[in-house]
C-alpha atoms as one frame of an Amber mdcrd trajectory, in Angstrom:
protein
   6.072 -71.402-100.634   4.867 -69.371-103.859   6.746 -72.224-106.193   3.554
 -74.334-103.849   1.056 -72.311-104.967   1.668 -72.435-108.351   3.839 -69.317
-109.270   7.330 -70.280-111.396  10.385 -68.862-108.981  13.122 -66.877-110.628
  15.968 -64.632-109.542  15.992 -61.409-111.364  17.070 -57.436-111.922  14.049
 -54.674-111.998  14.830 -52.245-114.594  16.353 -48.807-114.296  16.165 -48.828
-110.189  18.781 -46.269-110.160  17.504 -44.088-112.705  13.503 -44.110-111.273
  15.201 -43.036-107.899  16.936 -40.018-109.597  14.072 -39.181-110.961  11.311
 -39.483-108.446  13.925 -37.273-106.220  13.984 -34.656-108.774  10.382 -34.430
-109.400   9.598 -34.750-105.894  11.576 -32.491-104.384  10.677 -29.930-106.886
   7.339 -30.335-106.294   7.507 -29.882-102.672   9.820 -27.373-102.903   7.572
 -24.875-104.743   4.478 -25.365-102.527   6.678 -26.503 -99.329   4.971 -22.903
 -97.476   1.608 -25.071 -98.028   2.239 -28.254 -97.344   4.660 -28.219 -93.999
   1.435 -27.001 -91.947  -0.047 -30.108 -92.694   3.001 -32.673 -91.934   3.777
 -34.173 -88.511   7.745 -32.863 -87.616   9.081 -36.434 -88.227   7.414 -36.169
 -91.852   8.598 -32.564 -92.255  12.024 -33.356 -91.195  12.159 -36.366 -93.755
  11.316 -34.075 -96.749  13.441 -31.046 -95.633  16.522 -33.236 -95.233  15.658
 -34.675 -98.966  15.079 -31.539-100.351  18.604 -30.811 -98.873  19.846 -33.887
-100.517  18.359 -33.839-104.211  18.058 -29.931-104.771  14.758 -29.054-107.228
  15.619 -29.393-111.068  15.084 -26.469-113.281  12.484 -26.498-115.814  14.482
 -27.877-118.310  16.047 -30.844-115.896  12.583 -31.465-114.690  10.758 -31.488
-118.170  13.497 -34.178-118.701  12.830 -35.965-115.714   8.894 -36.171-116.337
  10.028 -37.391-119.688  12.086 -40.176-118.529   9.533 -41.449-115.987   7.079
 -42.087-119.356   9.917 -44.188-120.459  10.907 -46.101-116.771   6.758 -47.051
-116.580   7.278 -48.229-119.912   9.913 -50.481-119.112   8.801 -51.821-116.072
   5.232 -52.810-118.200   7.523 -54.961-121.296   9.544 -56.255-117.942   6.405
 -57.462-116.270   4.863 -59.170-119.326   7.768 -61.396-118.665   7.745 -61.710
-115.076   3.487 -61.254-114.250   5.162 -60.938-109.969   8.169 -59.595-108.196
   8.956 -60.273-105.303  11.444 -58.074-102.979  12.172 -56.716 -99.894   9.889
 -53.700 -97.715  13.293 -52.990 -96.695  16.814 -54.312 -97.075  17.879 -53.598
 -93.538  15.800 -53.023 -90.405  14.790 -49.887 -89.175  17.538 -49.294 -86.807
  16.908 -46.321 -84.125  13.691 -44.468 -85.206  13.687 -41.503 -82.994  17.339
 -40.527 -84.663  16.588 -38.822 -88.375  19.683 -36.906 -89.927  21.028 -36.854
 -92.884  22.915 -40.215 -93.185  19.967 -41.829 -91.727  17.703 -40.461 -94.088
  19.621 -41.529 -97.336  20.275 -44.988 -95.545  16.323 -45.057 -95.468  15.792
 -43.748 -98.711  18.226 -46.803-100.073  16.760 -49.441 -97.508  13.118 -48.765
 -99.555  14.279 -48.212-103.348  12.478 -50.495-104.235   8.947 -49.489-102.485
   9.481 -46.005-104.375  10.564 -47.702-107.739   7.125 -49.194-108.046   5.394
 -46.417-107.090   6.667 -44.382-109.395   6.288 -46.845-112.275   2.829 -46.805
-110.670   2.349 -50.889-110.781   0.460 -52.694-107.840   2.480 -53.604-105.344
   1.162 -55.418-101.554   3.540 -55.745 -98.610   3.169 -58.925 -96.650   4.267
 -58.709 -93.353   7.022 -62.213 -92.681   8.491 -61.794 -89.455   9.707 -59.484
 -86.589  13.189 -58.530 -85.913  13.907 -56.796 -82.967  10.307 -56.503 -82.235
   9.973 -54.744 -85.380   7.913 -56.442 -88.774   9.589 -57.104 -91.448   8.465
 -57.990 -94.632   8.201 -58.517 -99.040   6.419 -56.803-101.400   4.698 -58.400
-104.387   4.498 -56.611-107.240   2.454 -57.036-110.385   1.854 -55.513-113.987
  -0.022 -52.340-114.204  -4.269 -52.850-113.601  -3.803 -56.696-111.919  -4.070
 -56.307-108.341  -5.872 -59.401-108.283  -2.162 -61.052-108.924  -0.449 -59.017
-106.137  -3.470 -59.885-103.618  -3.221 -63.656-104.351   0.232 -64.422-104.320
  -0.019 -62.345-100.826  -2.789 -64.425 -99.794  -0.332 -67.255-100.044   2.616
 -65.656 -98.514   0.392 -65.049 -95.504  -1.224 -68.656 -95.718   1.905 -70.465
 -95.855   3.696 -67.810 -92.632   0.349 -67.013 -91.195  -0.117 -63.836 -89.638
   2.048 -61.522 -87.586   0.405 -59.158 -84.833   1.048 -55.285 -85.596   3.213
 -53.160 -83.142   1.067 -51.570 -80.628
């Protein structure tokens, strides 16, 4: 359907996945860490639990581990700019497996969730546009792709969506 509208169709690797995960944990979970006394007041328990059991799961860097991480992130948004003047949209997967039981959150479930979205998290921490297009329901739950684009061109991410959602039409939220 995109190869229909005009986009060119290949199958490729985003860079350093693994290594904008390990970083976004450390930096995140520092960050919460330090002002967790502030913020927990203003999370809902299932968003509280989420972060707790992370912050379990990627302890807070030191200053010299997180100074490092912060440095590396410069150089992961770098990379994913030179790899999207190559490929101007990605497309991948919301998720790579459905949600499963949402009412049960422990720590297996959490780092199955975590993997499930890597790729939602890798693009927001190389900060490029990214829209999710809903394509389906599984279990009564959506499913979906995102479509992701270089840094400043929305306009890409919101067309190629545009088709997506032309071609499929539209799926009615869960209510």
């Amino acid at each position: 359907m995109l190869s229909d509208a005009g986009h060119e169709v290949e199958e490729t690797d985003v860079p350093r996945l693994a290594d904008a995960l390990d970083c976004y944990g450390k930096l995140v979970t520092s960050e919460f860490r330090s002002s967790w006394p502030r913020i927990r007041p203003l999370l809902t328990d299932d968003s509280a639990r989420h972060m707790e059991l992370s912050m379990e799961q990627m302890p807070p860097a030191g200053l010299d581990e997180y100074l490092r991480a912060t440095a590396d992130r410069h150089a992961i948004v770098r990379d994913w700019a030179r790899f999207l003047a190559g490929f101007p949209l990605v497309l991948g997967p919301v998720s790579t497996e459905p949600p499963g039981d949402v009412e049960v959150l422990d720590a297996e479930r959490n780092e199955r969730i975590g993997l499930a979205i890597r790729l939602c998290t890798a693009t927001t921490f190389a900060g490029v546009p990214a829209v999710a297009v809903p394509t389906g329901v599984e279990a009564g739950v959506p499913m979906g792709v995102q479509i992701i684009g270089p840094h400043f061109r929305e306009d890409l991410c919101l067309a190629a969506a545009s088709a997506v959602e032309a071609a499929l039409g539209t799926f009615t939220p869960v209510g």
